[in-house]
């Protein structure tokens, strides 16, 4: 669980400045400005024997080129690892010194770092902090900025928001599903609410606004617990490698993203009216992985992704979203983590984890603002391939050598998500992070679902004959023919997995089969054209897409029927 506490020291009569000059602290705003530094220390997550904390220093004295913050614990807390600062401990005394890249502290400037520790008994917040030997007061805002009226009061997060909670059923999606023949069988399933443009905050074309959804979530909640799932999806230069889901903001419009999109969402989520909801955010799907796999010198590079890596606006945007939304005590941020058929290779896996860490420590965010990660969002990768494993050898060759696996380390989403979680913890993310897996379209049932391994004639016949995922290539992502609904949403289904979710609402198109004019900024991607013969990202195979699809996000009846027909577990 997360626990946040800050304390404001009593107004000090005299505070020694960095130069030894006495600075008088006076009541009101003038006194707050006169103290040489403030420290905001937050216990972000806490469990039986451990915790993570984030610390923000604000320097109100002369500019610094380096800094060192010290405090002492009253209990037996021990720091075990840190990030964005060199954190060391001797007895009860802790010192956090700047890294080479964040030593500059301008007058009025701030620096943030975080750490993980252990404790037993109580875990009290330190009473006093000194910055370069000068005593600081402690910001009274808790996890909030006292000058920001949109910040909510402090609260506690649970380890897994899905445990013991219902999950929000989107009435707009439910109505469309129920109107389809046979759709009533799944119309009561929870799906994500996609905020895929600024206008979605207030409702598009008479549709439900974010507040409307939150109000309806309160109604569905009743006296119990309820999770509402929101997809935060509007980065500048969005989806640089997939034209079908390009967004409204140009590559340089990071300020619009911050002030016109994230800030209004935070203001709404921070309304105390919604404090009893568990709000899960899926932060910017298909963004950060592109900065690893689709940039120069990769053969899969695109000019748009090169631009977004160079200008840093994906990293800045994700960091800003995590920082701001993470301030809301009942928000649980899950960062998109691609899928095994994208990031499972040796040269993608670790580099992607490092990219996630870079974004999670940008724009004032810390790893403590990340509650977990989500895999397979809006994709089709099978949850678990039972008929072959990565360690199998057939006809003198490893499964990794098959054309389908193609030297990947993972064959399915469950093994990938669990391994990625371990990798993320190893580089500084909280050991309590959980994974979500989107199972909305990865069931691969129907008549073509294999019941056992393929023939052992060759490694390819073995894998191709036994695999559940019937795509032509795992790089195919648009409106896949033969796909089916997957496992129904459920909490804590496997070790390290917080939930299986239907974040992508089944029946909503991935992109149009041909160019269609629209006012949503969405382009035409040939991967959505069933006649397309492919590119390096799918090893130049056919796209496998369904014909006659509308633009992304619009209702696609033929896809919905396909998903129900091929559902696994089957629909009754």
Coordinates of C-alpha atoms in Angstrom, one line a residue, residues 3-571:
X3 CA 1.3 6.0 2.4
X4 CA 2.0 9.7 2.0
X5 CA 2.8 12.1 4.8
X6 CA 4.5 15.5 4.9
X7 CA 4.9 17.9 7.8
X8 CA 5.5 21.6 7.9
X9 CA 7.9 22.6 10.5
X10 CA 6.8 25.5 12.7
X11 CA 7.7 28.9 11.4
X12 CA 11.4 29.5 12.2
X13 CA 12.5 32.7 13.8
X14 CA 15.9 32.5 12.1
X15 CA 17.1 30.2 9.4
X16 CA 20.8 30.1 8.5
X17 CA 21.4 30.7 4.8
X18 CA 23.9 29.0 2.7
X19 CA 26.4 31.8 3.2
X20 CA 25.8 31.9 7.0
X21 CA 23.6 35.0 6.7
X22 CA 20.6 34.8 9.0
X23 CA 17.3 35.0 7.1
X24 CA 14.2 35.9 8.9
X25 CA 11.1 33.8 8.4
X26 CA 7.9 35.8 8.5
X27 CA 4.3 34.7 8.5
X28 CA 2.4 34.0 5.3
X29 CA 3.7 33.7 1.8
X30 CA 6.7 35.9 2.5
X31 CA 7.9 33.4 5.2
X32 CA 7.4 30.5 2.8
X33 CA 9.6 32.2 0.2
X34 CA 12.2 33.2 2.8
X35 CA 13.2 29.7 4.0
X36 CA 16.2 28.5 2.0
X37 CA 14.8 25.2 0.8
X38 CA 11.7 23.0 1.1
X39 CA 11.6 19.2 1.0
X40 CA 8.6 17.1 0.0
X41 CA 9.2 13.5 1.2
X42 CA 6.5 11.0 0.1
X43 CA 6.1 7.4 1.0
X44 CA 4.6 6.2 -2.3
X45 CA 4.2 2.5 -1.7
X46 CA 4.5 0.5 1.5
X47 CA 4.2 -3.2 2.2
X48 CA 5.0 -5.5 5.1
X49 CA 8.7 -5.0 5.2
X50 CA 9.5 -2.5 2.5
X51 CA 8.6 0.9 0.9
X52 CA 9.4 3.3 -1.9
X53 CA 9.7 7.0 -1.4
X54 CA 10.1 10.1 -3.6
X55 CA 11.8 13.3 -2.5
X56 CA 11.5 16.7 -4.2
X57 CA 13.9 19.5 -3.2
X58 CA 13.2 23.1 -4.0
X59 CA 16.0 25.6 -3.6
X60 CA 15.0 29.1 -2.6
X61 CA 18.6 30.4 -2.0
X62 CA 21.5 31.0 -4.4
X63 CA 21.8 28.8 -7.4
X64 CA 23.8 25.6 -6.9
X65 CA 25.9 23.5 -9.2
X66 CA 25.8 20.5 -6.9
X67 CA 23.8 19.5 -3.8
X68 CA 23.6 17.1 -0.9
X69 CA 20.5 16.4 1.2
X70 CA 20.7 14.7 4.6
X71 CA 18.2 13.3 7.1
X72 CA 18.1 10.8 9.9
X73 CA 15.5 8.1 10.6
X74 CA 14.0 7.6 14.1
X75 CA 13.3 4.0 13.3
X76 CA 15.2 1.1 11.6
X77 CA 14.6 2.1 8.0
X78 CA 17.3 1.1 5.6
X79 CA 17.8 2.4 2.1
X80 CA 18.5 -0.4 -0.4
X81 CA 18.6 1.3 -3.8
X82 CA 18.0 4.8 -5.3
X83 CA 17.5 6.6 -8.5
X84 CA 18.3 10.1 -9.7
X85 CA 20.6 10.6 -6.7
X86 CA 23.5 8.8 -5.0
X87 CA 21.8 7.6 -1.8
X88 CA 24.0 6.3 1.0
X89 CA 23.4 5.4 4.7
X90 CA 25.4 5.2 7.8
X91 CA 23.5 4.0 10.8
X92 CA 20.3 6.2 10.9
X93 CA 21.9 8.9 8.8
X94 CA 21.1 9.2 5.1
X95 CA 22.8 11.3 2.5
X96 CA 21.4 11.9 -1.1
X97 CA 23.8 13.6 -3.5
X98 CA 23.1 14.7 -7.0
X99 CA 24.0 12.7 -10.1
X100 CA 26.1 14.3 -12.8
X101 CA 23.1 15.2 -14.8
X102 CA 20.9 16.9 -12.1
X103 CA 23.4 18.9 -9.9
X104 CA 22.2 22.3 -11.1
X105 CA 19.6 23.9 -8.9
X106 CA 18.6 27.4 -9.9
X107 CA 17.0 29.8 -7.4
X108 CA 13.5 28.5 -7.2
X109 CA 14.5 25.3 -9.0
X110 CA 13.6 21.7 -8.0
X111 CA 15.2 18.3 -8.2
X112 CA 13.5 15.0 -7.6
X113 CA 14.8 11.5 -6.7
X114 CA 13.5 8.3 -5.3
X115 CA 14.6 5.2 -3.4
X116 CA 13.5 1.9 -2.0
X117 CA 14.0 0.8 1.5
X118 CA 13.1 -1.7 4.2
X119 CA 11.7 -1.2 7.7
X120 CA 9.9 -3.0 10.6
X121 CA 7.5 -1.6 13.1
X122 CA 6.8 2.1 12.2
X123 CA 8.0 4.0 9.1
X124 CA 7.9 7.6 10.3
X125 CA 8.7 10.4 8.0
X126 CA 12.0 12.1 9.0
X127 CA 11.5 15.3 11.1
X128 CA 14.4 17.4 9.7
X129 CA 16.2 17.7 6.4
X130 CA 19.3 19.8 5.6
X131 CA 20.4 20.8 2.1
X132 CA 24.2 21.5 2.0
X133 CA 24.1 21.9 5.8
X134 CA 21.2 24.3 5.9
X135 CA 17.9 23.2 7.5
X136 CA 14.9 23.1 5.2
X137 CA 11.2 23.2 6.1
X138 CA 9.0 20.5 4.7
X139 CA 6.4 21.4 2.1
X140 CA 3.0 21.0 3.7
X141 CA 1.3 20.0 0.5
X142 CA 1.7 16.2 0.9
X143 CA 1.5 14.7 -2.5
X144 CA 0.1 17.9 -3.8
X145 CA 1.3 21.4 -4.7
X146 CA -0.4 23.8 -2.2
X147 CA -0.6 26.4 -5.0
X148 CA -2.6 24.0 -7.3
X149 CA -6.3 24.0 -6.4
X150 CA -6.8 20.9 -8.6
X151 CA -4.6 18.7 -6.3
X152 CA -6.7 16.3 -4.1
X153 CA -6.1 15.4 -0.5
X154 CA -3.8 12.6 0.3
X155 CA -5.0 9.0 0.2
X156 CA -3.8 5.4 0.1
X157 CA -3.4 3.1 -2.8
X158 CA -3.9 -0.6 -2.5
X159 CA -1.4 -3.1 -3.9
X160 CA -3.7 -4.3 -6.7
X161 CA -6.6 -2.0 -7.5
X162 CA -8.5 -4.9 -9.2
X163 CA -8.6 -7.0 -6.0
X164 CA -12.1 -7.1 -4.5
X165 CA -13.4 -4.5 -7.0
X166 CA -15.9 -4.5 -9.8
X167 CA -14.7 -2.9 -13.0
X168 CA -16.6 -0.2 -14.9
X169 CA -18.8 -1.2 -17.8
X170 CA -18.8 1.6 -20.4
X171 CA -22.5 2.1 -21.3
X172 CA -21.6 3.4 -24.8
X173 CA -19.7 0.3 -25.7
X174 CA -22.2 -1.9 -24.0
X175 CA -25.0 -0.5 -26.1
X176 CA -23.2 -1.2 -29.3
X177 CA -22.2 -4.7 -28.3
X178 CA -25.8 -5.5 -27.2
X179 CA -27.1 -4.3 -30.5
X180 CA -25.1 -7.0 -32.4
X181 CA -26.6 -10.5 -32.9
X182 CA -25.3 -12.5 -30.0
X183 CA -23.6 -9.5 -28.4
X184 CA -25.6 -9.6 -25.3
X185 CA -23.4 -12.4 -24.1
X186 CA -20.5 -10.0 -23.5
X187 CA -22.2 -6.6 -23.3
X188 CA -21.7 -6.5 -19.6
X189 CA -17.9 -6.9 -19.7
X190 CA -15.7 -4.0 -18.6
X191 CA -13.6 -2.2 -21.2
X192 CA -11.3 0.8 -21.3
X193 CA -12.5 4.3 -21.9
X194 CA -10.3 5.9 -24.5
X195 CA -9.4 9.5 -24.2
X196 CA -7.8 9.7 -27.7
X197 CA -8.2 13.4 -28.3
X198 CA -8.7 16.5 -26.3
X199 CA -12.4 16.7 -27.3
X200 CA -13.0 13.3 -25.6
X201 CA -12.6 15.0 -22.2
X202 CA -15.8 16.9 -22.7
X203 CA -17.5 14.3 -25.0
X204 CA -17.4 13.9 -28.8
X205 CA -20.6 14.5 -30.9
X206 CA -22.9 14.3 -27.9
X207 CA -21.1 11.3 -26.4
X208 CA -20.2 10.8 -22.7
X209 CA -17.6 13.1 -21.2
X210 CA -14.9 12.1 -18.8
X211 CA -17.1 13.4 -15.9
X212 CA -20.1 11.5 -17.3
X213 CA -18.1 8.3 -17.2
X214 CA -16.9 9.0 -13.6
X215 CA -20.4 9.8 -12.5
X216 CA -21.7 6.6 -14.0
X217 CA -18.8 4.7 -12.3
X218 CA -20.0 6.1 -9.0
X219 CA -23.5 4.8 -9.7
X220 CA -22.1 1.3 -10.7
X221 CA -19.9 1.3 -7.7
X222 CA -22.6 1.4 -5.1
X223 CA -21.2 0.6 -1.6
X224 CA -18.4 -1.6 -2.9
X225 CA -15.1 -0.9 -4.7
X226 CA -14.9 -0.2 -8.4
X227 CA -12.1 0.3 -10.9
X228 CA -12.6 2.6 -13.9
X229 CA -10.0 2.1 -16.7
X230 CA -8.9 5.2 -18.8
X231 CA -6.6 5.1 -21.8
X232 CA -4.4 8.2 -21.9
X233 CA -3.6 8.4 -25.6
X234 CA -2.9 11.8 -27.2
X235 CA 0.9 12.3 -27.4
X236 CA 2.3 14.8 -29.9
X237 CA 3.3 13.0 -33.1
X238 CA 1.4 10.0 -31.8
X239 CA 2.0 6.5 -33.2
X240 CA 5.0 7.5 -35.3
X241 CA 5.1 4.0 -37.0
X242 CA 1.4 3.4 -37.5
X243 CA -0.5 6.0 -39.6
X244 CA -3.9 4.5 -38.8
X245 CA -3.9 5.9 -35.3
X246 CA -2.0 9.2 -35.8
X247 CA -3.4 11.8 -33.5
X248 CA -4.4 15.5 -33.5
X249 CA -1.2 17.0 -32.1
X250 CA 1.9 17.6 -34.2
X251 CA 5.4 16.4 -33.2
X252 CA 6.3 19.7 -31.4
X253 CA 3.0 20.4 -29.6
X254 CA 4.1 19.2 -26.2
X255 CA 2.8 22.3 -24.5
X256 CA -0.7 21.7 -25.8
X257 CA -0.5 18.1 -24.6
X258 CA 0.4 19.3 -21.1
X259 CA -1.9 22.3 -20.7
X260 CA -4.9 21.3 -22.9
X261 CA -5.0 17.6 -22.4
X262 CA -3.2 16.2 -19.3
X263 CA -3.9 19.2 -16.9
X264 CA -7.7 19.2 -17.5
X265 CA -7.8 15.4 -17.0
X266 CA -5.9 15.7 -13.8
X267 CA -8.2 18.5 -12.6
X268 CA -11.2 16.2 -13.2
X269 CA -9.7 13.1 -11.7
X270 CA -8.6 15.1 -8.6
X271 CA -12.1 16.2 -7.8
X272 CA -12.9 14.9 -4.3
X273 CA -16.2 13.7 -5.6
X274 CA -14.4 10.8 -7.3
X275 CA -12.0 10.0 -4.5
X276 CA -13.7 6.7 -3.7
X277 CA -13.0 5.3 -7.2
X278 CA -10.0 3.3 -8.2
X279 CA -8.9 5.0 -11.4
X280 CA -6.5 2.9 -13.6
X281 CA -4.8 4.8 -16.4
X282 CA -3.1 3.1 -19.3
X283 CA -0.5 5.7 -20.3
X284 CA 0.2 6.3 -24.0
X285 CA 0.2 2.9 -25.8
X286 CA 2.5 2.3 -28.7
X287 CA 4.8 5.2 -28.0
X288 CA 8.0 4.5 -26.0
X289 CA 8.7 1.1 -27.7
X290 CA 8.8 2.9 -31.1
X291 CA 11.8 4.9 -29.8
X292 CA 13.7 1.6 -29.5
X293 CA 12.6 -0.4 -32.5
X294 CA 11.5 2.1 -35.2
X295 CA 14.4 4.5 -35.3
X296 CA 17.6 4.8 -37.3
X297 CA 19.7 2.6 -37.8
X298 CA 17.1 -0.1 -37.6
X299 CA 15.7 -1.5 -40.8
X300 CA 12.2 -0.8 -39.4
X301 CA 13.0 2.9 -38.8
X302 CA 10.5 5.6 -39.9
X303 CA 11.2 9.3 -40.3
X304 CA 8.4 10.2 -37.9
X305 CA 9.9 8.0 -35.1
X306 CA 13.4 9.5 -35.7
X307 CA 11.8 13.0 -35.2
X308 CA 10.1 11.9 -32.0
X309 CA 13.3 10.4 -30.6
X310 CA 15.2 13.5 -31.5
X311 CA 12.8 16.0 -29.9
X312 CA 12.2 13.9 -26.8
X313 CA 8.5 14.7 -26.7
X314 CA 7.4 11.1 -26.2
X315 CA 9.6 10.8 -23.1
X316 CA 8.6 14.3 -21.9
X317 CA 4.9 13.6 -22.5
X318 CA 4.8 10.3 -20.7
X319 CA 6.8 11.7 -17.8
X320 CA 4.5 14.7 -17.5
X321 CA 1.4 12.5 -17.5
X322 CA 2.9 10.1 -14.9
X323 CA 3.9 13.0 -12.7
X324 CA 0.6 14.9 -12.8
X325 CA -1.8 12.0 -12.7
X326 CA 0.4 10.3 -10.1
X327 CA -0.4 13.2 -7.8
X328 CA -4.0 12.0 -7.6
X329 CA -4.0 9.5 -4.7
X330 CA -6.6 7.2 -6.2
X331 CA -5.0 7.0 -9.6
X332 CA -3.0 3.9 -10.6
X333 CA -0.7 4.6 -13.6
X334 CA 0.1 1.6 -15.8
X335 CA 2.6 2.3 -18.7
X336 CA 2.2 0.6 -22.0
X337 CA 4.9 -2.1 -22.6
X338 CA 4.2 -3.3 -26.1
X339 CA 4.0 -7.1 -26.5
X340 CA 6.2 -10.1 -26.9
X341 CA 6.1 -10.1 -30.7
X342 CA 7.5 -6.5 -30.6
X343 CA 9.9 -6.3 -27.7
X344 CA 10.8 -9.9 -26.8
X345 CA 14.0 -10.0 -28.8
X346 CA 17.4 -9.6 -27.0
X347 CA 18.1 -6.3 -28.6
X348 CA 14.7 -4.8 -27.8
X349 CA 13.9 -6.2 -24.3
X350 CA 16.4 -4.5 -22.0
X351 CA 16.6 -1.3 -24.1
X352 CA 12.8 -0.9 -23.8
X353 CA 12.9 -1.3 -20.1
X354 CA 15.6 1.4 -19.9
X355 CA 13.4 3.6 -22.1
X356 CA 10.5 3.1 -19.7
X357 CA 12.8 4.1 -16.8
X358 CA 13.9 7.2 -18.7
X359 CA 10.3 8.4 -19.2
X360 CA 9.3 7.5 -15.6
X361 CA 12.0 9.8 -14.3
X362 CA 11.3 12.7 -16.7
X363 CA 9.4 16.0 -16.2
X364 CA 9.3 15.6 -12.4
X365 CA 8.0 12.0 -12.4
X366 CA 9.6 9.2 -10.4
X367 CA 9.3 5.4 -10.7
X368 CA 7.0 5.7 -7.7
X369 CA 4.4 7.3 -10.0
X370 CA 4.2 4.0 -11.9
X371 CA 2.0 1.3 -10.4
X372 CA 2.6 -1.2 -13.1
X373 CA 2.7 -1.9 -16.9
X374 CA 0.3 -3.2 -19.5
X375 CA 1.2 -5.7 -22.2
X376 CA -0.6 -6.5 -25.5
X377 CA -2.8 -3.4 -25.4
X378 CA -5.1 -3.5 -28.5
X379 CA -3.0 -6.4 -29.9
X380 CA -3.5 -10.1 -30.7
X381 CA -0.6 -12.0 -29.1
X382 CA -1.7 -15.3 -27.5
X383 CA -1.8 -15.3 -23.7
X384 CA -0.2 -18.7 -23.3
X385 CA 1.1 -21.1 -26.0
X386 CA 0.7 -24.6 -24.5
X387 CA 1.8 -26.7 -27.5
X388 CA 5.4 -25.6 -27.6
X389 CA 8.0 -23.8 -25.5
X390 CA 11.0 -21.7 -26.1
X391 CA 13.3 -24.6 -24.8
X392 CA 12.0 -27.2 -27.2
X393 CA 14.2 -28.7 -29.9
X394 CA 12.8 -30.4 -33.0
X395 CA 14.7 -32.0 -35.9
X396 CA 17.9 -30.7 -34.5
X397 CA 16.8 -27.1 -34.2
X398 CA 15.6 -24.9 -31.4
X399 CA 12.1 -23.5 -31.4
X400 CA 13.8 -20.1 -31.4
X401 CA 15.0 -20.9 -35.0
X402 CA 11.5 -21.4 -36.4
X403 CA 10.2 -18.7 -38.8
X404 CA 7.4 -17.8 -36.4
X405 CA 9.5 -17.3 -33.2
X406 CA 12.4 -16.0 -35.2
X407 CA 14.9 -15.9 -32.3
X408 CA 12.5 -14.2 -29.9
X409 CA 13.0 -15.2 -26.2
X410 CA 9.2 -15.4 -25.6
X411 CA 6.4 -17.3 -27.2
X412 CA 3.4 -15.6 -25.5
X413 CA 2.3 -12.7 -23.5
X414 CA 2.2 -14.3 -20.0
X415 CA 5.9 -15.4 -20.1
X416 CA 6.9 -12.0 -21.6
X417 CA 4.9 -9.9 -19.0
X418 CA 6.4 -11.9 -16.1
X419 CA 9.9 -11.6 -17.4
X420 CA 9.6 -7.9 -18.2
X421 CA 8.3 -7.3 -14.7
X422 CA 11.5 -8.9 -13.2
X423 CA 13.6 -6.8 -15.6
X424 CA 11.9 -3.6 -14.6
X425 CA 12.3 -4.3 -10.9
X426 CA 16.0 -5.0 -11.4
X427 CA 16.6 -1.5 -12.8
X428 CA 14.8 0.4 -10.0
X429 CA 11.0 0.1 -10.4
X430 CA 9.1 -0.9 -7.2
X431 CA 9.2 -4.6 -6.4
X432 CA 5.4 -4.4 -5.9
X433 CA 4.6 -3.4 -9.5
X434 CA 2.0 -5.5 -11.2
X435 CA 1.3 -6.2 -14.9
X436 CA -1.9 -6.1 -16.8
X437 CA -2.4 -8.1 -20.0
X438 CA -5.0 -7.0 -22.6
X439 CA -6.9 -10.2 -23.5
X440 CA -9.7 -8.6 -25.5
X441 CA -8.6 -10.1 -28.8
X442 CA -6.1 -12.8 -28.3
X443 CA -8.3 -15.9 -27.7
X444 CA -7.7 -17.5 -31.1
X445 CA -10.4 -20.1 -30.8
X446 CA -12.8 -21.5 -33.4
X447 CA -12.3 -24.4 -35.7
X448 CA -8.6 -23.6 -36.4
X449 CA -7.4 -23.7 -32.8
X450 CA -4.8 -26.5 -32.5
X451 CA -5.4 -29.2 -29.9
X452 CA -1.8 -30.3 -29.7
X453 CA 1.8 -29.8 -31.1
X454 CA 2.4 -29.8 -34.9
X455 CA 4.2 -32.5 -36.8
X456 CA 7.9 -33.0 -35.8
X457 CA 9.0 -33.0 -39.5
X458 CA 10.7 -29.7 -38.9
X459 CA 10.8 -27.0 -36.3
X460 CA 8.5 -24.9 -38.5
X461 CA 5.8 -27.6 -38.9
X462 CA 6.1 -28.2 -35.2
X463 CA 5.5 -24.6 -34.2
X464 CA 3.1 -23.6 -37.0
X465 CA 0.9 -26.7 -36.4
X466 CA 0.7 -26.1 -32.7
X467 CA 0.5 -22.4 -32.2
X468 CA -2.8 -20.8 -31.1
X469 CA -1.9 -17.4 -32.6
X470 CA -3.0 -17.9 -36.3
X471 CA -1.7 -14.6 -37.7
X472 CA 0.5 -14.8 -40.7
X473 CA 3.2 -12.9 -38.8
X474 CA 3.3 -11.6 -35.2
X475 CA 4.1 -8.1 -36.6
X476 CA 0.5 -8.0 -38.0
X477 CA -1.6 -5.7 -35.9
X478 CA -4.6 -4.3 -37.8
X479 CA -8.1 -5.9 -37.7
X480 CA -6.8 -9.5 -37.8
X481 CA -8.8 -12.1 -39.6
X482 CA -9.5 -15.2 -37.4
X483 CA -8.9 -13.5 -34.1
X484 CA -11.2 -14.2 -31.1
X485 CA -12.1 -12.8 -27.7
X486 CA -9.6 -13.9 -25.1
X487 CA -9.8 -14.6 -21.3
X488 CA -12.5 -12.6 -19.6
X489 CA -11.4 -9.8 -17.4
X490 CA -10.3 -11.1 -14.0
X491 CA -8.1 -10.0 -11.1
X492 CA -4.9 -11.7 -10.0
X493 CA -4.9 -14.5 -12.6
X494 CA -1.2 -15.4 -12.4
X495 CA 2.0 -14.5 -10.5
X496 CA 2.9 -10.8 -11.0
X497 CA -0.2 -10.1 -13.0
X498 CA -2.7 -7.7 -11.5
X499 CA -5.4 -8.5 -14.0
X500 CA -6.4 -9.6 -17.4
X501 CA -8.3 -6.7 -18.9
X502 CA -10.2 -5.8 -22.0
X503 CA -8.6 -2.4 -22.5
X504 CA -9.3 -2.4 -26.2
X505 CA -13.1 -2.5 -26.6
X506 CA -13.8 -5.4 -29.0
X507 CA -15.5 -4.2 -32.1
X508 CA -13.6 -0.9 -32.4
X509 CA -11.5 -0.8 -35.6
X510 CA -7.7 -0.6 -35.6
X511 CA -7.7 1.4 -38.8
X512 CA -9.4 1.7 -42.2
X513 CA -8.9 -0.7 -45.1
X514 CA -8.5 2.3 -47.5
X515 CA -8.0 6.1 -47.1
X516 CA -11.0 7.8 -45.5
X517 CA -11.2 11.5 -44.9
X518 CA -11.7 12.3 -41.3
X519 CA -11.4 15.2 -38.8
X520 CA -9.6 13.1 -36.1
X521 CA -6.1 13.3 -37.6
X522 CA -6.1 9.5 -38.4
X523 CA -4.2 8.4 -41.5
X524 CA -4.3 5.4 -43.8
X525 CA -1.9 2.6 -43.0
X526 CA -1.4 -0.2 -45.6
X527 CA -1.2 -2.7 -42.8
X528 CA -5.0 -2.3 -42.6
X529 CA -5.3 -3.2 -46.2
X530 CA -5.9 -6.9 -46.8
X531 CA -4.2 -6.8 -50.2
X532 CA -0.9 -5.3 -48.7
X533 CA 2.1 -7.5 -49.0
X534 CA 4.0 -6.2 -46.0
X535 CA 7.1 -4.4 -44.9
X536 CA 10.2 -5.1 -42.7
X537 CA 8.1 -4.8 -39.5
X538 CA 6.1 -8.0 -40.5
X539 CA 8.9 -9.6 -42.5
X540 CA 7.2 -8.6 -45.8
X541 CA 4.2 -10.9 -45.3
X542 CA 0.5 -10.3 -46.1
X543 CA -1.2 -8.0 -43.6
X544 CA -3.9 -10.5 -42.6
X545 CA -6.4 -7.6 -42.1
X546 CA -10.2 -7.8 -42.5
X547 CA -11.6 -5.9 -45.5
X548 CA -14.0 -2.9 -45.4
X549 CA -12.8 -1.5 -42.0
X550 CA -13.7 2.0 -40.8
X551 CA -11.1 4.4 -39.3
X552 CA -9.6 3.5 -36.0
X553 CA -11.9 3.7 -33.0
X554 CA -15.1 3.4 -35.0
X555 CA -17.4 0.5 -34.7
X556 CA -16.6 -2.5 -37.0
X557 CA -19.5 -5.0 -36.9
X558 CA -17.7 -7.6 -39.0
X559 CA -14.7 -7.6 -36.6
X560 CA -17.0 -7.9 -33.5
X561 CA -18.7 -10.9 -35.1
X562 CA -15.4 -12.5 -35.9
X563 CA -14.2 -12.0 -32.3
X564 CA -17.3 -13.7 -30.9
X565 CA -17.1 -16.6 -33.4
X566 CA -13.5 -17.4 -32.5
X567 CA -13.6 -16.6 -28.8
X568 CA -11.6 -18.8 -26.4
X569 CA -12.8 -19.7 -23.9
X570 CA -15.8 -20.0 -26.2
X571 CA -19.0 -18.0 -25.6

